[in-house]
CSV table of C-alpha atoms in Angstrom, one decimal:
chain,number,residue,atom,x,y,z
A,588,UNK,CA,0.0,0.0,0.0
A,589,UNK,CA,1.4,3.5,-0.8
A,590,UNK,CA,0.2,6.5,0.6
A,591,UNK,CA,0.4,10.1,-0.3
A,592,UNK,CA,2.3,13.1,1.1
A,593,UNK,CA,0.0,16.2,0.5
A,594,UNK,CA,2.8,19.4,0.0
A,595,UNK,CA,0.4,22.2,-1.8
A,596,UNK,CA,3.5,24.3,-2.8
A,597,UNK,CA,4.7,26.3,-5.6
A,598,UNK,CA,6.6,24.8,-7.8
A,599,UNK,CA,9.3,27.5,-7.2
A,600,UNK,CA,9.0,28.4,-3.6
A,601,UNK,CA,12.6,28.7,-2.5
A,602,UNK,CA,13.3,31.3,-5.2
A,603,UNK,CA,9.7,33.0,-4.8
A,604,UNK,CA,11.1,33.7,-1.3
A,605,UNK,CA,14.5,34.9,-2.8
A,606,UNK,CA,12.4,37.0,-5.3
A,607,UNK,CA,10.5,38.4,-1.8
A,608,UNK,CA,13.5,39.6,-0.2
A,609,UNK,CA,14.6,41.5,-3.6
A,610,UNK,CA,10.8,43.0,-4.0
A,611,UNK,CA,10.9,44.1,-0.5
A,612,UNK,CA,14.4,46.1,-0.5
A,613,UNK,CA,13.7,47.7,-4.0
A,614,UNK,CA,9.8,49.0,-2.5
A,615,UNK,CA,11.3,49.8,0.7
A,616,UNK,CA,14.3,52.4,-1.0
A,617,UNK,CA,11.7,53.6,-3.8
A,618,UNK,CA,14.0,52.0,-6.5
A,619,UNK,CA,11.7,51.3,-9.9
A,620,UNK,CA,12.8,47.3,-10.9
A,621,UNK,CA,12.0,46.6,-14.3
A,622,UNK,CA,12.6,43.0,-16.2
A,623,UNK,CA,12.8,43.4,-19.7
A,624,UNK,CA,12.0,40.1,-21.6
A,625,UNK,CA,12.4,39.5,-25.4
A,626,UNK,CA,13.8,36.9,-28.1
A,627,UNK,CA,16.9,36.9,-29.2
A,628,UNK,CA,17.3,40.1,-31.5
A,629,UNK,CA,14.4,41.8,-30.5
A,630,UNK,CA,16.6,45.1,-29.2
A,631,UNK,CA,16.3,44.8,-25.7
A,632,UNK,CA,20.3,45.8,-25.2
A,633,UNK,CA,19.7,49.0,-27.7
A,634,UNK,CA,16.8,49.8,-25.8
A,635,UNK,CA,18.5,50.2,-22.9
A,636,UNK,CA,21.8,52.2,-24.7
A,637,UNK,CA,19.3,54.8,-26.3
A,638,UNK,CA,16.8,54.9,-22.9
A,639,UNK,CA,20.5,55.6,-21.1
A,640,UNK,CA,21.4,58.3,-23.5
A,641,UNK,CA,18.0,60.2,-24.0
A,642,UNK,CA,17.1,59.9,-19.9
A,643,UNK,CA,19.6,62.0,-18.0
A,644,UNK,CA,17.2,62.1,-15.7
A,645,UNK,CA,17.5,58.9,-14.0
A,646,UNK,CA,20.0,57.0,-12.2
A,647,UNK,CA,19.8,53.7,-14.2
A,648,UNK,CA,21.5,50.2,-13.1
A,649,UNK,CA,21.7,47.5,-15.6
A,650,UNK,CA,22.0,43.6,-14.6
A,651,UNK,CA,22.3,41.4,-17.8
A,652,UNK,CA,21.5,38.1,-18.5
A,653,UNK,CA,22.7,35.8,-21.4
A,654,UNK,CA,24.0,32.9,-21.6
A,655,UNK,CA,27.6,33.5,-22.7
A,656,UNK,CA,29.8,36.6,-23.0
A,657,UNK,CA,29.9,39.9,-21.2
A,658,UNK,CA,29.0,41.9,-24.5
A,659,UNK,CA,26.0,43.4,-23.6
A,660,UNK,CA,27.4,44.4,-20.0
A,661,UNK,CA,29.9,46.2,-21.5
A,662,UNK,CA,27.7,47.8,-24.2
A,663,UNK,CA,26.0,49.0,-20.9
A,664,UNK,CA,29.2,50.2,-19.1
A,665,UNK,CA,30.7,51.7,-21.8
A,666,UNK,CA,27.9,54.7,-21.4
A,667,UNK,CA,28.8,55.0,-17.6
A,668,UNK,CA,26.2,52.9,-16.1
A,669,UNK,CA,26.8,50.4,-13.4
A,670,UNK,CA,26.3,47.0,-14.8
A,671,UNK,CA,26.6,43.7,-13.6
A,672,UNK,CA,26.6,40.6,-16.6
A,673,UNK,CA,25.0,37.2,-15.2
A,674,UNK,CA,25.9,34.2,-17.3
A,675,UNK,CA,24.0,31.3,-16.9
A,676,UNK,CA,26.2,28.9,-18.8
A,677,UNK,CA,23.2,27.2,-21.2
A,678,UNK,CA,20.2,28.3,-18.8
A,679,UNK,CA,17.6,29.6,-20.7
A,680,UNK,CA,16.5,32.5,-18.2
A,681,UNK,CA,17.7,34.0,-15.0
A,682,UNK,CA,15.9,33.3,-11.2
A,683,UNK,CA,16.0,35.3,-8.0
A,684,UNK,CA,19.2,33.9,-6.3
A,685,UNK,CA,21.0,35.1,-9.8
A,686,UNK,CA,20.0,38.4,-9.2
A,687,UNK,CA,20.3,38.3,-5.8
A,688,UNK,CA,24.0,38.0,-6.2
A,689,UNK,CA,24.6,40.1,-8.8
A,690,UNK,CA,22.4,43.1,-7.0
A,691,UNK,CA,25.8,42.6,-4.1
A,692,UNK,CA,27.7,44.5,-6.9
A,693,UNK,CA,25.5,47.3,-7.7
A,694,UNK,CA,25.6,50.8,-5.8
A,695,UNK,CA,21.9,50.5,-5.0
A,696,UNK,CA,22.2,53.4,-3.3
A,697,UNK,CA,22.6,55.8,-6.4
A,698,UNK,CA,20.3,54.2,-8.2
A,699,UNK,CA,16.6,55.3,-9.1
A,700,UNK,CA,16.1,52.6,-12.4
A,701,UNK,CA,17.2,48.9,-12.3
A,702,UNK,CA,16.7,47.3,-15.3
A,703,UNK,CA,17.3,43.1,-15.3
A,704,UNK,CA,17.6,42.2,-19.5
A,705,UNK,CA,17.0,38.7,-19.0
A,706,UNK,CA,18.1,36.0,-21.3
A,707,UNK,CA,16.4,36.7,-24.5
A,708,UNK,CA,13.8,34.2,-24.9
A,709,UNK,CA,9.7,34.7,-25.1
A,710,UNK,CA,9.1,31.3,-22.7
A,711,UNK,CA,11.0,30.7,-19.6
A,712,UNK,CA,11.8,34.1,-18.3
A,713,UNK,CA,8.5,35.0,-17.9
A,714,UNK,CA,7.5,31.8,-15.8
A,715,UNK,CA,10.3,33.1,-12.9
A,716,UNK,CA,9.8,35.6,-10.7
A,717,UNK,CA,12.8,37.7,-10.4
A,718,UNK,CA,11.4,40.5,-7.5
A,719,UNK,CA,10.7,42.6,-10.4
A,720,UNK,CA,8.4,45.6,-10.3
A,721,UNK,CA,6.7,44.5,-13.5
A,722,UNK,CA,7.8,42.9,-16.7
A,723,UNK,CA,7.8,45.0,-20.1
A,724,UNK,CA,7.9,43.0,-23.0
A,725,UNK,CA,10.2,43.9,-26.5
A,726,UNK,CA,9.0,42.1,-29.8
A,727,UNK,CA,10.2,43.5,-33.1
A,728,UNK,CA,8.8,43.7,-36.1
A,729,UNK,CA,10.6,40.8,-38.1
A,730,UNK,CA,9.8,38.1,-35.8
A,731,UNK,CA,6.2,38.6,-36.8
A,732,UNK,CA,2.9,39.5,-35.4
A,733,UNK,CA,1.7,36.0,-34.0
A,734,UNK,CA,4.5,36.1,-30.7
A,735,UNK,CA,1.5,37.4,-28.4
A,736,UNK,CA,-0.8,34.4,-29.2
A,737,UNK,CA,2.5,31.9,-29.1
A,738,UNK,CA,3.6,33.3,-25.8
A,739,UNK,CA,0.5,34.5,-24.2
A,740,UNK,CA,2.1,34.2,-20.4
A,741,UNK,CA,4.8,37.1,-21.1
A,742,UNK,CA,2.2,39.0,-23.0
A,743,UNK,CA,-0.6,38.5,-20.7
A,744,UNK,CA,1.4,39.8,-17.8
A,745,UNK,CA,3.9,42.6,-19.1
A,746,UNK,CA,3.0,45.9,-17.8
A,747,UNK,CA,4.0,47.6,-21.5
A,748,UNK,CA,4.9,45.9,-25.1
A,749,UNK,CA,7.2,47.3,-26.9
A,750,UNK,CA,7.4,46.1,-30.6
A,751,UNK,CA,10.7,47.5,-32.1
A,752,UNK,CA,12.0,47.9,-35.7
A,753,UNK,CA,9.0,49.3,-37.1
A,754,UNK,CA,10.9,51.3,-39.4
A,755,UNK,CA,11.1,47.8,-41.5
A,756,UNK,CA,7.2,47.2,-41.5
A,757,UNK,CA,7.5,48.6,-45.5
A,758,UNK,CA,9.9,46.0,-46.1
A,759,UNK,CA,9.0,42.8,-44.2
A,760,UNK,CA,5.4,41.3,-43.8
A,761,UNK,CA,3.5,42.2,-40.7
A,762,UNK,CA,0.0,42.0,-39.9
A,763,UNK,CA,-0.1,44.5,-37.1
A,764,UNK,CA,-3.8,44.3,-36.9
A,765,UNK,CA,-3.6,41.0,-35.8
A,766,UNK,CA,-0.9,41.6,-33.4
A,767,UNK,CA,-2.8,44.1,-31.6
A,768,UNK,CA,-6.0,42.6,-31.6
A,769,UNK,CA,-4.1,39.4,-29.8
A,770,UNK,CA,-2.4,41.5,-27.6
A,771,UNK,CA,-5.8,43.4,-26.6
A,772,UNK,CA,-7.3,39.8,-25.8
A,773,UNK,CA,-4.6,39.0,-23.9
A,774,UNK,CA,-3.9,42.4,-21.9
A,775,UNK,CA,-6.3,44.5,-22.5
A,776,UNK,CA,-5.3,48.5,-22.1
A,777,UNK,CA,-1.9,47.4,-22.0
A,778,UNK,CA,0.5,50.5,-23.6
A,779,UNK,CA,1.8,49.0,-26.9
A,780,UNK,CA,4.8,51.2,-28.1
A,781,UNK,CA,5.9,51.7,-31.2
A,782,UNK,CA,9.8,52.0,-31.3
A,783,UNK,CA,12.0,52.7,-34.1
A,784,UNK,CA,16.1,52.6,-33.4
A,785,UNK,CA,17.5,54.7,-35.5
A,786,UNK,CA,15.2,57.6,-35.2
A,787,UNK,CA,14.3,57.2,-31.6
A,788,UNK,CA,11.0,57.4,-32.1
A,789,UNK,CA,8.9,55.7,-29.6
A,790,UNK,CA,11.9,56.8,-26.6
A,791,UNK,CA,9.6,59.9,-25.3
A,792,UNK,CA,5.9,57.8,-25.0
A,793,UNK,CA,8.7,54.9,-22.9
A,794,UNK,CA,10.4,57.7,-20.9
A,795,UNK,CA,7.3,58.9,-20.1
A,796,UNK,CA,6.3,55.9,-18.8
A,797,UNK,CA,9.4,55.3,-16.9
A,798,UNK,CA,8.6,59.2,-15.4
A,799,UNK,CA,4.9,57.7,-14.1
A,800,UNK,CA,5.8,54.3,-13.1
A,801,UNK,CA,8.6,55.7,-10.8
A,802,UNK,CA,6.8,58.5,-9.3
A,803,UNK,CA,3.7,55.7,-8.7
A,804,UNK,CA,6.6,53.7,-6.7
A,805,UNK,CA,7.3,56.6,-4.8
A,806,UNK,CA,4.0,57.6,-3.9
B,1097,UNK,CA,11.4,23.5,-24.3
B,1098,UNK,CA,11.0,25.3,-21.2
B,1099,UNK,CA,9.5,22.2,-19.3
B,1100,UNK,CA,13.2,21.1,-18.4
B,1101,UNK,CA,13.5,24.3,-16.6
B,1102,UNK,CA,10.4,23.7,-14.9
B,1103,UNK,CA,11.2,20.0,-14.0
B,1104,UNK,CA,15.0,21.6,-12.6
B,1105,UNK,CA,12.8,23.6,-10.0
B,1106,UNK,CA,10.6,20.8,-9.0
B,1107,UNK,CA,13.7,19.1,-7.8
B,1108,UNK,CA,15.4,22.0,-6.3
B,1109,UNK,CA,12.6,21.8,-3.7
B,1110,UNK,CA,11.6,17.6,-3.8
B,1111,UNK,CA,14.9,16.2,-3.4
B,1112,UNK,CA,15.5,18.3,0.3
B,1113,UNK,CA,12.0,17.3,0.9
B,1114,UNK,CA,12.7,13.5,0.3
B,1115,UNK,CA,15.2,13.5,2.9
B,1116,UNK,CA,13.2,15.8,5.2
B,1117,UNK,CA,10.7,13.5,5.1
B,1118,UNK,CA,12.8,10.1,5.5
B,1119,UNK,CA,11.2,8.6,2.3
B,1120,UNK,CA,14.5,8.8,-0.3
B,1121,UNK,CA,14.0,6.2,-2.9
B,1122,UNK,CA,10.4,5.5,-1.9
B,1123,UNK,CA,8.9,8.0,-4.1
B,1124,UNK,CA,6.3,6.4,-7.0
B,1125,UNK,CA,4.6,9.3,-7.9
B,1126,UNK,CA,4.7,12.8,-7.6
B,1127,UNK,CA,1.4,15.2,-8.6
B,1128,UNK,CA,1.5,18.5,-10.1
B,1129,UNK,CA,-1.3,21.0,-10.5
B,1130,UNK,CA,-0.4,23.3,-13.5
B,1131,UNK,CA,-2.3,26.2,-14.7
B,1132,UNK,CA,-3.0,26.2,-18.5
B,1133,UNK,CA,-1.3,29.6,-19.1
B,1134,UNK,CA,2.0,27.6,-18.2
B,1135,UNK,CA,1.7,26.5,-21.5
B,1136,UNK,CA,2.8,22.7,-20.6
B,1137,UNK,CA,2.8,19.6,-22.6
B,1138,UNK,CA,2.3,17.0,-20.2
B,1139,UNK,CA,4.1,14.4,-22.2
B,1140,UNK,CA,7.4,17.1,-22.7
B,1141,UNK,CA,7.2,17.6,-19.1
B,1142,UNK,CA,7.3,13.7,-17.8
B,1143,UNK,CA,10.1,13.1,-20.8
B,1144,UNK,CA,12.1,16.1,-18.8
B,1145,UNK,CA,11.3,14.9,-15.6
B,1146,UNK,CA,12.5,11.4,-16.6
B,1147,UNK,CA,15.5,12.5,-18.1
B,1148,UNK,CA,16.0,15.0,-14.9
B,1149,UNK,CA,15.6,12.4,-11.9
B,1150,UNK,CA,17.6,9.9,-13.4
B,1151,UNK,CA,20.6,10.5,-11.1
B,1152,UNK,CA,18.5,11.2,-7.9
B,1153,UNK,CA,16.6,9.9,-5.4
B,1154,UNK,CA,13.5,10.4,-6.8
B,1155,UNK,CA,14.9,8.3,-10.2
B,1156,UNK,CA,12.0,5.8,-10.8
B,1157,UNK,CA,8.8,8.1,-10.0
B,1158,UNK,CA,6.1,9.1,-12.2
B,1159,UNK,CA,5.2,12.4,-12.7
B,1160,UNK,CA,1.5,13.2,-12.6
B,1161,UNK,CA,0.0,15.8,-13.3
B,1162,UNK,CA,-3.6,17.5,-13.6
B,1163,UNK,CA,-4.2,20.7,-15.7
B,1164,UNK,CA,-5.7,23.8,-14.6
B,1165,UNK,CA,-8.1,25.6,-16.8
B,1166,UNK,CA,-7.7,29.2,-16.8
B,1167,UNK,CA,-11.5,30.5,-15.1
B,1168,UNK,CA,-12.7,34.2,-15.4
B,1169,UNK,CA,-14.9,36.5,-13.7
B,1170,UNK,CA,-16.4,39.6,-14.5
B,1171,UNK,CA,-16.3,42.0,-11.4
B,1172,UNK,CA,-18.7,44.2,-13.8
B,1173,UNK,CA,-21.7,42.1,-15.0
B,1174,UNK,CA,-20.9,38.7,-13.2
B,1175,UNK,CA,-20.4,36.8,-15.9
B,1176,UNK,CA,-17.7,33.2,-15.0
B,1177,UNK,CA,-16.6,32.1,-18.2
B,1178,UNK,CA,-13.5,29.5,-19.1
B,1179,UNK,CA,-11.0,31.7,-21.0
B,1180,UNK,CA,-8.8,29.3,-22.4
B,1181,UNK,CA,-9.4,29.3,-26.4
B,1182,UNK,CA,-8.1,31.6,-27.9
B,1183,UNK,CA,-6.9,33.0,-24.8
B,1184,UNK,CA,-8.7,36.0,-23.9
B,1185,UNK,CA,-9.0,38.2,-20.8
B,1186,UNK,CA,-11.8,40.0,-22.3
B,1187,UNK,CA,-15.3,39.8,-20.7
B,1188,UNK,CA,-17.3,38.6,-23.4
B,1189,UNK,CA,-20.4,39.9,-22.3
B,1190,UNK,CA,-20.2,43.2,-21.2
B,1191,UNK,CA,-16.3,43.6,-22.7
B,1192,UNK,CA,-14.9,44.7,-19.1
B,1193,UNK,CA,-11.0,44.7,-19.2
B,1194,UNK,CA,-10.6,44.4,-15.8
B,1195,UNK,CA,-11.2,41.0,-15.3
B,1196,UNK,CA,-10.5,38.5,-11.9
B,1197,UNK,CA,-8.3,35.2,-12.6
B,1198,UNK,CA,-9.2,32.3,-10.9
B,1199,UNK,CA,-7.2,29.5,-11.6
B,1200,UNK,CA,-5.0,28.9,-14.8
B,1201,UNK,CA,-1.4,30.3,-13.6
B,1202,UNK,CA,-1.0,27.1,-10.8
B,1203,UNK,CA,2.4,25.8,-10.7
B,1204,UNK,CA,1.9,23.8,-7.8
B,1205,UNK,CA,3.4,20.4,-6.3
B,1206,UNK,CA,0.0,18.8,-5.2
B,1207,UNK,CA,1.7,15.9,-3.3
B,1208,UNK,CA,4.0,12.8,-3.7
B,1209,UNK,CA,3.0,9.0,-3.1
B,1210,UNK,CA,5.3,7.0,-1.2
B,1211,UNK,CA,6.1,3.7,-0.4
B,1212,UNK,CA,4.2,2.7,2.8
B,1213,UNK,CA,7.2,2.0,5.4
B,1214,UNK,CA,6.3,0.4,8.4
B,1215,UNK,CA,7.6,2.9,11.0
B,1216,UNK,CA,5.3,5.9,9.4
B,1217,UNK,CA,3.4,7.6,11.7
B,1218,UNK,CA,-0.5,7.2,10.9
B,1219,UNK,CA,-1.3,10.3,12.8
B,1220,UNK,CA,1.1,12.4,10.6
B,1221,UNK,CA,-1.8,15.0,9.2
B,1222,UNK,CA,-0.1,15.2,6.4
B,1223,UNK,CA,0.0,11.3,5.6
B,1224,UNK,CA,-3.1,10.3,3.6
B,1225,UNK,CA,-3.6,6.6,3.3
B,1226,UNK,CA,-4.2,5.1,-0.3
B,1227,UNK,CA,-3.4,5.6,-3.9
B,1228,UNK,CA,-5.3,8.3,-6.3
């Protein structure tokens, strides 16, 4: 005869705690904590140079994620942010602990933006709970309009989409009705931004919304 | 395949539970609950978990699981509706945005069937007797 061990418990409740603690220290100094999730591509580390460049009005902090190299950490410091690079040797996304760790090397104190780019995939980064603020997601343009129906967790739950690359939606197909109708299912009111690299376009509407989500955290 | 990474959680918290609980090598089944927005394939998910427990003490168990549909509410018009194709958080009566999740994000370890050893405790409230 067997018998059964009831346990009732999250699947990740060791990190969830981890991802507590972080949650708790960020709310407690006012810090905004954003996780930025995206494929491969998408633009997240450009996002982040032009936010730094055109947003001299924050104190940003950057932690990346990837699996290999330090590129994109030193993309990051080369504009005179603090920034940490977390490689997770072939894991697919980072978890609280990560962070955790890598938050040890950060002058929190001088710091009013921390902005995790996590590993760039659609899937697994959104499932773990890092003690973020909120998640924004970044989908560009060439990866096609059907990633919010194919990833519905990420989109469901990001507090802003930003699709990027939209000054190639002449040249590459891209059925943006459909994109925003699936994305209005899935999240309804959610800010989608239009972003465009080269021009900038799109960086005032997301600075804006840096501006409002910070003061919100600060009351 | 983001089950694997799922499956590599599970174990970070079962395998100090099977010693906490004494019952290392007596697993035969463990029982997930997960939510349908965790997008799972059950049969992706007991290949990882296969693949995963080989080398531990849980090597030999069966992974169960049941899934979650993802239930909605209307805090407008009342409507309860099951919102799971296409996925939509939509009221479609009344078109309310703002609507209340029930169940659908679960990412829960239900429980874990064990061996029956002769020294376990039958007034352990945790200890159910009998198979599912």
């Amino acid at each position: 005869m067997n018998r059964v061990i009831t346990i009732r418990q999250s699947v990740m409740e060791a990190d969830e705690e981890v991802a507590r603690r972080i949650r708790d220290r960020m709310g407690r100094d006012g810090r905004l904590y954003i996780n930025i999730i995206g494929s491969p591509g998408s633009g997240k580390t450009t996002l982040l140079e032009s936010t730094i460049r055109m947003a001299p009005e924050f104190r940003f902090a950057v932690i990346e994620g990837d699996i290999a190299t330090a590129r994109d950490a030193e993309r990051i410091a080369a504009l005179g942010v603090p920034s940490v690079q977390i490689n997770t040797d072939g894991g697919c996304h980072l978890e609280a602990h990560l962070v955790s760790r890598a938050l040890e090397s950060l002058p929190l104190d001088t710091v009013d933006i921390l902005f995790v780019e996590n590993v760039g995939n659609l899937v697994c980064p959104a499932e773990f709970d890092i003690g973020e603020d909120m998640k924004v997601a970044v989908s560009s343009v060439p990866e096609g309009a059907d990633k919010p129906l194919k990833y519905p967790l990420l989109f469901s739950q990001a507090k802003a989409v930003l699709l990027t690359k939209t000054d190639l939606l002449p040249y590459v197909p891209f059925e943006m009705e459909l994109y925003q109708g699936d994305l209005e299912r899935l999240n309804p009111g959610v800010p989608l931004l239009m972003m465009e690299a080269p021009s900038g376009k799109g960086m005032d509407a997301w600075i804006a919304l840096l501006r409002m989500w910070l003061k919100e955290k600060r009351g | 395949m983001h089950e694997l990474s799922l499956v590599e959680a599970i174990l970070e918290s079962l395998i100090p539970m099977c010693s906490e609980y004494g019952i290392e090598g007596k697993v035969k089944k463990v029982h997930l609950r997960i939510g349908r927005m965790r997008q799972v394939i059950p049969d992706v998910m007991r290949f990882a978990y296969g693949v995963a427990t080989e080398d531990t003490v849980l090597r030999g168990s069966v992974l169960e699981l049941s899934l979650i549909p993802l239930r909605l509410s209307c805090p407008t018009c009342g409507a309860e509706w099951q919102g799971d194709d296409p996925i939509a958080f939509l009221c479609p009566k009344c078109g309310e945005k703002n609507v209340k999740t029930h169940s659908g994000m679960e990412l829960e370890i239900e429980s874990m069937e064990v061996e029956q050893s002769d020294e376990s405790s039958d007034n352990d409230p945790a200890v159910r007797h009998g198979g599912r």
